Amino acid sequence: MFPSKANKLILRLGLLFKRWHGDVGMGKRSTGSGSSRLVLGIETSCDDTGAAVVSETGAILGESLHSQKEVHLRTGGIVPIVAQQLHREHIERVVQEALERSGLDPRQLSAVATTVKPGLGLSLGVGLEFSRSFVRRHRTPFIPIHHMEAHALTVRLLQPVSFPFLVLLVSGGHSLLAVARSVDDFLLLGHTLDEAPGETLDKVARRLSLAKHPRCSTLSGGQGIELLAQDGDRLRFPFKTPMGQTYDCCFSFAGLRTQVNMTIEKKEAEEGIERGTLLSCVNDLAAATQHAVACHLAKRTHRAILFCKENRLLPSLEPTLVLSGGVASNQYIRKALGIIAEATGLRLLCPPAKFCTDNGVMIAWNGVERLKEGKGILSPDADVSYEPKAPLGIDLTSRVKAAAIRVPSIRMKIS
Ligand code: KG4
Ligand code: ZN
């Protein structure tokens, strides 16, 4: 998928020698017959400013990413106005870098694809405003992108995966289970009722003061918990897996966080230390929290697989479960989902960590998928607004709940 230096050079030369035809219609703007169409993707839905140029064949020609992680770690969470300001400061450079690395001129782009939903309004606004002025200036078709659809389809850039497939998306802002049936057709089986798993891990990490831990100071909450959990004993704190008596595929993490917070308070009292000081049992708490999150995700996914089987929503040949989103970088969670996939006969696919977290490549690729299907391609003058809240697909959560599928118990022995 990644072009070798030689291939990249050939592609660039090809583009140079092809005559520029100007505007040749929506989605058909091209550098000449036979050449791969090219999409610039722009991502600013949360705290990453990302841009990338991806070809129709899936070659990543140039990319750039600016992460705001360090700033938000210092402030103890994302402050939307700060995120907006940082996007404003970096977006021009990030897009310029992606284009320069691709060796392309903006006029050679077939479309610009930009995340417009869901996300932080102030952050989305920066990407959208920049993109609108870019496409008007260069007369490029515009493709608005749903951030979660982009996460779900990234895997298809990396390897052949046909529709339909089941996808579990877990990040700092979302957790959902859906069947992807085409580029713009999703069935929603479950979503979080309160907070997302990444948010829970980030909040637990803050409560544990992991920023003061020498091994975690530069890591996101989820990364810190994963690292410390490697040396922890998860059995020391047997947190209850959430929603054991609710037989649907929705998620809830707020109750788990309360359990963890109460234990932290108790341990602080026992050790006679103040809030904000590192506990001696921090590794065990990290391991137990991570295990409870993994088990909850695994159980709901198990039920979603059984629901899909009962309703013939997945193909009998090579049914696939895709795991993506920032939290999917977690190896322990991957293993938990691996156990479920194996027990139910599904193939589990997880993009590498760099494609699980937010980036411009996934947005550009979603643009490519839409361009190929001719779906959602707008004129450069189209009036588009951003949507902080945007559900994914057709909501089947009530049907899933009504089915009340009991999940056989599976031993979660994760090394
Ligand atoms: O997808 P993402 O980059 O941004 C959105 O939230 O959309 O995900 C970021 C989230 C953060 O909550 C972070 O703590 C979590 O993903 N995360 C992890 C790991 N790496 C990032 N959680 C658990 N284990 C990890 N290794
Ligand atoms: Zn994301």
Tab-separated table of N, CA and C in Angstrom, residues 46-169:
chain	number	residue	atom	x	y	z
A	46	CYS	N	-11.037	16.780	16.719
A	46	CYS	CA	-10.786	16.786	18.166
A	46	CYS	C	-9.500	17.537	18.476
A	47	ASP	N	-8.420	16.799	18.741
A	47	ASP	CA	-7.176	17.476	19.125
A	47	ASP	C	-6.001	17.134	18.217
A	48	ASP	N	-6.276	16.598	17.038
A	48	ASP	CA	-5.215	16.341	16.069
A	48	ASP	C	-5.513	17.105	14.793
A	49	THR	N	-4.509	17.836	14.313
A	49	THR	CA	-4.658	18.484	13.012
A	49	THR	C	-3.954	17.575	12.016
A	50	GLY	N	-4.718	16.955	11.131
A	50	GLY	CA	-4.114	15.985	10.207
A	50	GLY	C	-4.467	16.303	8.770
A	51	ALA	N	-3.529	16.000	7.875
A	51	ALA	CA	-3.802	16.136	6.443
A	51	ALA	C	-3.022	15.053	5.709
A	52	ALA	N	-3.573	14.578	4.596
A	52	ALA	CA	-2.876	13.559	3.801
A	52	ALA	C	-3.429	13.555	2.394
A	53	VAL	N	-2.556	13.157	1.457
A	53	VAL	CA	-3.005	12.962	0.079
A	53	VAL	C	-2.946	11.468	-0.193
A	54	VAL	N	-4.079	10.908	-0.588
A	54	VAL	CA	-4.167	9.468	-0.856
A	54	VAL	C	-4.720	9.271	-2.264
A	55	SER	N	-4.135	8.300	-2.969
A	55	SER	CA	-4.601	8.047	-4.338
A	55	SER	C	-5.732	7.032	-4.317
A	56	GLU	N	-6.397	6.946	-5.463
A	56	GLU	CA	-7.527	6.021	-5.611
A	56	GLU	C	-7.113	4.567	-5.340
A	57	THR	N	-5.836	4.265	-5.572
A	57	THR	CA	-5.366	2.896	-5.353
A	57	THR	C	-4.898	2.680	-3.914
A	58	GLY	N	-5.006	3.706	-3.100
A	58	GLY	CA	-4.654	3.551	-1.688
A	58	GLY	C	-3.220	3.909	-1.359
A	59	ALA	N	-2.515	4.541	-2.283
A	59	ALA	CA	-1.133	4.950	-1.981
A	59	ALA	C	-1.177	6.254	-1.176
A	60	ILE	N	-0.441	6.261	-0.069
A	60	ILE	CA	-0.360	7.478	0.740
A	60	ILE	C	0.799	8.304	0.186
A	61	LEU	N	0.480	9.389	-0.478
A	61	LEU	CA	1.524	10.134	-1.194
A	61	LEU	C	2.190	11.181	-0.312
A	62	GLY	N	1.475	11.665	0.676
A	62	GLY	CA	2.062	12.659	1.571
A	62	GLY	C	1.144	12.826	2.762
A	63	GLU	N	1.719	12.987	3.937
A	63	GLU	CA	0.871	13.189	5.107
A	63	GLU	C	1.576	14.059	6.133
A	64	SER	N	0.797	14.653	7.010
A	64	SER	CA	1.346	15.461	8.094
A	64	SER	C	0.333	15.466	9.240
A	65	LEU	N	0.855	15.458	10.455
A	65	LEU	CA	-0.028	15.384	11.619
A	65	LEU	C	0.546	16.242	12.729
A	66	HIS	N	-0.277	17.109	13.296
A	66	HIS	CA	0.151	17.845	14.479
A	66	HIS	C	-0.743	17.447	15.642
A	67	SER	N	-0.121	16.878	16.692
A	67	SER	CA	-0.902	16.439	17.842
A	67	SER	C	-0.851	17.493	18.949
A	68	GLN	N	-1.996	17.712	19.574
A	68	GLN	CA	-2.067	18.693	20.663
A	68	GLN	C	-1.947	18.013	22.029
A	69	LYS	N	-1.628	16.709	21.978
A	69	LYS	CA	-1.662	15.879	23.189
A	69	LYS	C	-0.916	16.513	24.379
A	70	GLU	N	0.317	16.983	24.089
A	70	GLU	CA	1.150	17.521	25.179
A	70	GLU	C	0.475	18.683	25.891
A	71	VAL	N	-0.113	19.574	25.108
A	71	VAL	CA	-0.773	20.758	25.690
A	71	VAL	C	-1.946	20.314	26.556
A	72	HIS	N	-2.759	19.394	26.024
A	72	HIS	CA	-3.940	18.968	26.780
A	72	HIS	C	-3.575	18.118	27.997
A	73	LEU	N	-2.449	17.435	27.925
A	73	LEU	CA	-1.992	16.681	29.110
A	73	LEU	C	-1.688	17.652	30.242
A	74	ARG	N	-1.093	18.793	29.859
A	74	ARG	CA	-0.734	19.798	30.876
A	74	ARG	C	-1.974	20.418	31.506
A	75	THR	N	-3.025	20.635	30.691
A	75	THR	CA	-4.231	21.277	31.243
A	75	THR	C	-5.192	20.253	31.840
A	76	GLY	N	-4.836	18.956	31.758
A	76	GLY	CA	-5.666	17.919	32.369
A	76	GLY	C	-6.944	17.660	31.589
A	77	GLY	N	-6.872	17.755	30.274
A	77	GLY	CA	-8.049	17.482	29.434
A	77	GLY	C	-8.135	18.494	28.303
A	78	ILE	N	-8.975	18.190	27.330
A	78	ILE	CA	-9.079	19.074	26.163
A	78	ILE	C	-9.957	20.287	26.489
A	79	VAL	N	-9.388	21.468	26.332
A	79	VAL	CA	-10.171	22.701	26.482
A	79	VAL	C	-10.511	23.143	25.053
A	80	PRO	N	-11.809	23.084	24.674
A	80	PRO	CA	-12.172	23.313	23.271
A	80	PRO	C	-11.595	24.584	22.656
A	81	ILE	N	-11.581	25.667	23.399
A	81	ILE	CA	-11.091	26.932	22.827
A	81	ILE	C	-9.585	26.864	22.545
A	82	VAL	N	-8.882	26.113	23.406
A	82	VAL	CA	-7.437	25.937	23.195
A	82	VAL	C	-7.221	25.054	21.959
A	83	ALA	N	-8.035	23.986	21.851
A	83	ALA	CA	-7.928	23.095	20.683
A	83	ALA	C	-8.174	23.893	19.410
A	84	GLN	N	-9.184	24.750	19.430
A	84	GLN	CA	-9.506	25.565	18.249
A	84	GLN	C	-8.318	26.449	17.859
A	85	GLN	N	-7.740	27.106	18.869
A	85	GLN	CA	-6.617	28.006	18.606
A	85	GLN	C	-5.437	27.243	18.001
A	86	LEU	N	-5.160	26.045	18.551
A	86	LEU	CA	-4.022	25.265	18.043
A	86	LEU	C	-4.292	24.768	16.619
A	87	HIS	N	-5.545	24.381	16.340
A	87	HIS	CA	-5.870	23.992	14.956
A	87	HIS	C	-5.621	25.168	14.020
A	88	ARG	N	-6.055	26.357	14.455
A	88	ARG	CA	-5.883	27.555	13.611
A	88	ARG	C	-4.408	27.816	13.335
A	89	GLU	N	-3.578	27.616	14.392
A	89	GLU	CA	-2.150	27.902	14.234
A	89	GLU	C	-1.462	26.915	13.308
A	90	HIS	N	-1.986	25.688	13.224
A	90	HIS	CA	-1.229	24.653	12.516
A	90	HIS	C	-1.822	24.179	11.199
A	91	ILE	N	-3.083	24.468	10.945
A	91	ILE	CA	-3.732	23.815	9.800
A	91	ILE	C	-3.061	24.140	8.461
A	92	GLU	N	-2.695	25.386	8.287
A	92	GLU	CA	-2.111	25.762	6.992
A	92	GLU	C	-0.804	25.006	6.761
A	93	ARG	N	0.039	24.988	7.787
A	93	ARG	CA	1.334	24.294	7.653
A	93	ARG	C	1.130	22.799	7.416
A	94	VAL	N	0.214	22.191	8.170
A	94	VAL	CA	-0.015	20.743	8.065
A	94	VAL	C	-0.489	20.366	6.646
A	95	VAL	N	-1.414	21.141	6.104
A	95	VAL	CA	-1.919	20.855	4.754
A	95	VAL	C	-0.805	21.085	3.734
A	96	GLN	N	-0.081	22.175	3.911
A	96	GLN	CA	1.032	22.495	3.011
A	96	GLN	C	2.054	21.358	3.009
A	97	GLU	N	2.380	20.868	4.203
A	97	GLU	CA	3.376	19.789	4.331
A	97	GLU	C	2.914	18.525	3.618
A	98	ALA	N	1.644	18.160	3.824
A	98	ALA	CA	1.110	16.952	3.179
A	98	ALA	C	1.190	17.097	1.664
A	99	LEU	N	0.842	18.283	1.165
A	99	LEU	CA	0.878	18.511	-0.290
A	99	LEU	C	2.314	18.477	-0.807
A	100	GLU	N	3.212	19.153	-0.087
A	100	GLU	CA	4.619	19.190	-0.518
A	100	GLU	C	5.206	17.786	-0.555
A	101	ARG	N	4.908	17.009	0.485
A	101	ARG	CA	5.445	15.642	0.541
A	101	ARG	C	4.902	14.792	-0.604
A	102	SER	N	3.701	15.113	-1.070
A	102	SER	CA	3.119	14.344	-2.177
A	102	SER	C	3.685	14.813	-3.512
A	103	GLY	N	4.302	15.989	-3.500
A	103	GLY	CA	4.849	16.546	-4.733
A	103	GLY	C	3.759	17.028	-5.675
A	104	LEU	N	2.582	17.289	-5.150
A	104	LEU	CA	1.451	17.654	-6.008
A	104	LEU	C	1.091	19.122	-5.878
A	105	ASP	N	0.463	19.583	-6.928
A	105	ASP	CA	-0.089	20.917	-6.953
A	105	ASP	C	-1.570	20.780	-6.594
A	106	PRO	N	-2.144	21.735	-5.837
A	106	PRO	CA	-3.558	21.594	-5.469
A	106	PRO	C	-4.475	21.344	-6.662
A	107	ARG	N	-4.093	21.850	-7.848
A	107	ARG	CA	-4.976	21.678	-9.012
A	107	ARG	C	-5.039	20.230	-9.483
A	108	GLN	N	-4.077	19.417	-9.013
A	108	GLN	CA	-4.085	18.005	-9.419
A	108	GLN	C	-5.008	17.136	-8.560
A	109	LEU	N	-5.576	17.751	-7.524
A	109	LEU	CA	-6.453	16.980	-6.631
A	109	LEU	C	-7.817	16.767	-7.271
A	110	SER	N	-8.374	15.570	-7.095
A	110	SER	CA	-9.721	15.294	-7.606
A	110	SER	C	-10.779	15.766	-6.617
A	111	ALA	N	-10.417	15.832	-5.330
A	111	ALA	CA	-11.365	16.282	-4.316
A	111	ALA	C	-10.633	16.580	-3.014
A	112	VAL	N	-11.281	17.379	-2.179
A	112	VAL	CA	-10.815	17.592	-0.805
A	112	VAL	C	-11.890	16.996	0.096
A	113	ALA	N	-11.461	16.106	1.004
A	113	ALA	CA	-12.395	15.473	1.947
A	113	ALA	C	-12.059	15.979	3.345
A	114	THR	N	-13.080	16.411	4.079
A	114	THR	CA	-12.833	17.001	5.405
A	114	THR	C	-13.855	16.488	6.418
A	115	THR	N	-13.381	16.193	7.629
A	115	THR	CA	-14.304	15.786	8.696
A	115	THR	C	-15.221	16.956	9.047
A	116	VAL	N	-16.526	16.730	8.968
A	116	VAL	CA	-17.475	17.789	9.357
A	116	VAL	C	-18.366	17.340	10.512
A	117	LYS	N	-18.273	16.049	10.917
A	117	LYS	CA	-19.099	15.512	12.016
A	117	LYS	C	-18.583	14.151	12.435
A	118	PRO	N	-18.890	13.653	13.647
A	118	PRO	CA	-19.158	14.451	14.824
A	118	PRO	C	-17.836	14.887	15.434
A	119	GLY	N	-17.871	15.725	16.464
A	119	GLY	CA	-16.626	16.180	17.092
A	119	GLY	C	-16.867	17.453	17.870
A	120	LEU	N	-15.785	18.102	18.267
A	120	LEU	CA	-15.899	19.377	18.985
A	120	LEU	C	-16.223	20.457	17.958
A	121	GLY	N	-17.312	21.172	18.191
A	121	GLY	CA	-17.739	22.183	17.227
A	121	GLY	C	-16.617	23.154	16.860
A	122	LEU	N	-15.921	23.652	17.886
A	122	LEU	CA	-14.894	24.664	17.616
A	122	LEU	C	-13.754	24.092	16.769
A	123	SER	N	-13.446	22.814	16.984
A	123	SER	CA	-12.364	22.178	16.213
A	123	SER	C	-12.824	21.893	14.784
A	124	LEU	N	-14.023	21.317	14.653
A	124	LEU	CA	-14.558	21.002	13.325
A	124	LEU	C	-14.620	22.260	12.461
A	125	GLY	N	-15.005	23.376	13.106
A	125	GLY	CA	-15.175	24.634	12.385
A	125	GLY	C	-13.888	25.079	11.693
A	126	VAL	N	-12.740	24.841	12.347
A	126	VAL	CA	-11.468	25.291	11.762
A	126	VAL	C	-11.183	24.518	10.472
A	127	GLY	N	-11.341	23.201	10.521
A	127	GLY	CA	-11.082	22.370	9.335
A	127	GLY	C	-12.033	22.715	8.207
A	128	LEU	N	-13.288	22.932	8.574
A	128	LEU	CA	-14.300	23.208	7.548
A	128	LEU	C	-14.050	24.577	6.900
A	129	GLU	N	-13.768	25.572	7.733
A	129	GLU	CA	-13.525	26.921	7.209
A	129	GLU	C	-12.319	26.921	6.265
A	130	PHE	N	-11.239	26.249	6.713
A	130	PHE	CA	-10.035	26.185	5.884
A	130	PHE	C	-10.348	25.477	4.569
A	131	SER	N	-11.053	24.346	4.648
A	131	SER	CA	-11.330	23.546	3.451
A	131	SER	C	-12.208	24.299	2.469
A	132	ARG	N	-13.193	25.007	3.007
A	132	ARG	CA	-14.102	25.727	2.105
A	132	ARG	C	-13.354	26.794	1.322
A	133	SER	N	-12.461	27.485	1.990
A	133	SER	CA	-11.748	28.517	1.235
A	133	SER	C	-10.748	27.852	0.268
A	134	PHE	N	-10.190	26.715	0.657
A	134	PHE	CA	-9.249	25.987	-0.225
A	134	PHE	C	-9.969	25.513	-1.499
A	135	VAL	N	-11.132	24.871	-1.328
A	135	VAL	CA	-11.812	24.318	-2.522
A	135	VAL	C	-12.364	25.425	-3.418
A	136	ARG	N	-12.743	26.545	-2.810
A	136	ARG	CA	-13.233	27.656	-3.648
A	136	ARG	C	-12.091	28.248	-4.455
A	137	ARG	N	-10.931	28.365	-3.770
A	137	ARG	CA	-9.767	28.947	-4.462
A	137	ARG	C	-9.316	28.068	-5.607
A	138	HIS	N	-9.290	26.755	-5.379
A	138	HIS	CA	-8.747	25.852	-6.407
A	138	HIS	C	-9.825	25.172	-7.235
A	139	ARG	N	-11.075	25.515	-7.006
A	139	ARG	CA	-12.221	24.941	-7.727
A	139	ARG	C	-12.210	23.409	-7.652
A	140	THR	N	-12.025	22.886	-6.443
A	140	THR	CA	-11.959	21.430	-6.232
A	140	THR	C	-13.263	20.925	-5.624
A	141	PRO	N	-13.795	19.807	-6.095
A	141	PRO	CA	-14.976	19.225	-5.443
A	141	PRO	C	-14.705	18.951	-3.954
A	142	PHE	N	-15.773	19.027	-3.162
A	142	PHE	CA	-15.633	18.888	-1.708
A	142	PHE	C	-16.436	17.684	-1.213
A	143	ILE	N	-15.830	16.879	-0.331
A	143	ILE	CA	-16.526	15.704	0.218
A	143	ILE	C	-16.555	15.815	1.749
A	144	PRO	N	-17.723	16.088	2.337
A	144	PRO	CA	-17.813	16.128	3.800
A	144	PRO	C	-17.740	14.704	4.362
A	145	ILE	N	-17.007	14.552	5.452
A	145	ILE	CA	-16.763	13.202	5.988
A	145	ILE	C	-17.292	13.051	7.411
A	146	HIS	N	-17.891	11.890	7.680
A	146	HIS	CA	-18.314	11.493	9.033
A	146	HIS	C	-17.104	10.794	9.669
A	147	HIS	N	-16.626	11.366	10.780
A	147	HIS	CA	-15.394	10.885	11.419
A	147	HIS	C	-15.452	9.376	11.746
A	148	MET	N	-16.599	8.894	12.236
A	148	MET	CA	-16.689	7.489	12.636
A	148	MET	C	-16.744	6.559	11.415
A	149	GLU	N	-17.369	7.017	10.343
A	149	GLU	CA	-17.351	6.220	9.103
A	149	GLU	C	-15.910	6.069	8.625
A	150	ALA	N	-15.162	7.161	8.750
A	150	ALA	CA	-13.763	7.116	8.315
A	150	ALA	C	-12.963	6.126	9.162
A	151	HIS	N	-13.143	6.163	10.498
A	151	HIS	CA	-12.464	5.179	11.359
A	151	HIS	C	-12.836	3.763	10.909
A	152	ALA	N	-14.118	3.551	10.622
A	152	ALA	CA	-14.608	2.202	10.310
A	152	ALA	C	-14.017	1.658	9.008
A	153	LEU	N	-13.789	2.532	8.046
A	153	LEU	CA	-13.365	2.048	6.720
A	153	LEU	C	-11.858	2.091	6.492
A	154	THR	N	-11.105	2.658	7.448
A	154	THR	CA	-9.644	2.760	7.282
A	154	THR	C	-9.015	1.413	6.945
A	155	VAL	N	-9.558	0.361	7.536
A	155	VAL	CA	-8.988	-0.975	7.336
A	155	VAL	C	-8.934	-1.345	5.847
A	156	ARG	N	-9.885	-0.829	5.061
A	156	ARG	CA	-9.951	-1.186	3.637
A	156	ARG	C	-8.841	-0.538	2.808
A	157	LEU	N	-8.193	0.467	3.402
A	157	LEU	CA	-7.021	1.057	2.748
A	157	LEU	C	-5.835	0.109	2.884
A	158	LEU	N	-5.832	-0.643	3.968
A	158	LEU	CA	-4.663	-1.446	4.314
A	158	LEU	C	-4.723	-2.867	3.761
A	159	GLN	N	-5.921	-3.387	3.583
A	159	GLN	CA	-6.064	-4.739	3.057
A	159	GLN	C	-7.474	-4.922	2.489
A	160	PRO	N	-7.657	-5.917	1.625
A	160	PRO	CA	-8.998	-6.095	1.063
A	160	PRO	C	-9.970	-6.635	2.116
A	161	VAL	N	-11.014	-5.888	2.375
A	161	VAL	CA	-12.079	-6.323	3.291
A	161	VAL	C	-13.390	-5.956	2.609
A	162	SER	N	-14.203	-6.966	2.291
A	162	SER	CA	-15.451	-6.609	1.606
A	162	SER	C	-16.575	-6.372	2.599
A	163	PHE	N	-17.551	-5.595	2.152
A	163	PHE	CA	-18.769	-5.358	2.924
A	163	PHE	C	-19.628	-6.620	2.865
A	164	PRO	N	-20.444	-6.920	3.865
A	164	PRO	CA	-20.520	-6.232	5.143
A	164	PRO	C	-19.529	-6.813	6.147
A	165	PHE	N	-19.164	-5.985	7.143
A	165	PHE	CA	-18.344	-6.481	8.250
A	165	PHE	C	-18.777	-5.779	9.526
A	166	LEU	N	-18.455	-6.406	10.656
A	166	LEU	CA	-18.801	-5.825	11.959
A	166	LEU	C	-17.628	-4.966	12.418
A	167	VAL	N	-17.937	-3.821	13.012
A	167	VAL	CA	-16.844	-2.960	13.461
A	167	VAL	C	-17.110	-2.461	14.885
A	168	LEU	N	-16.061	-2.528	15.701
A	168	LEU	CA	-16.099	-1.964	17.053
A	168	LEU	C	-15.171	-0.754	17.052
A	169	LEU	N	-15.740	0.422	17.272
A	169	LEU	CA	-14.942	1.655	17.289
A	169	LEU	C	-14.859	2.182	18.702
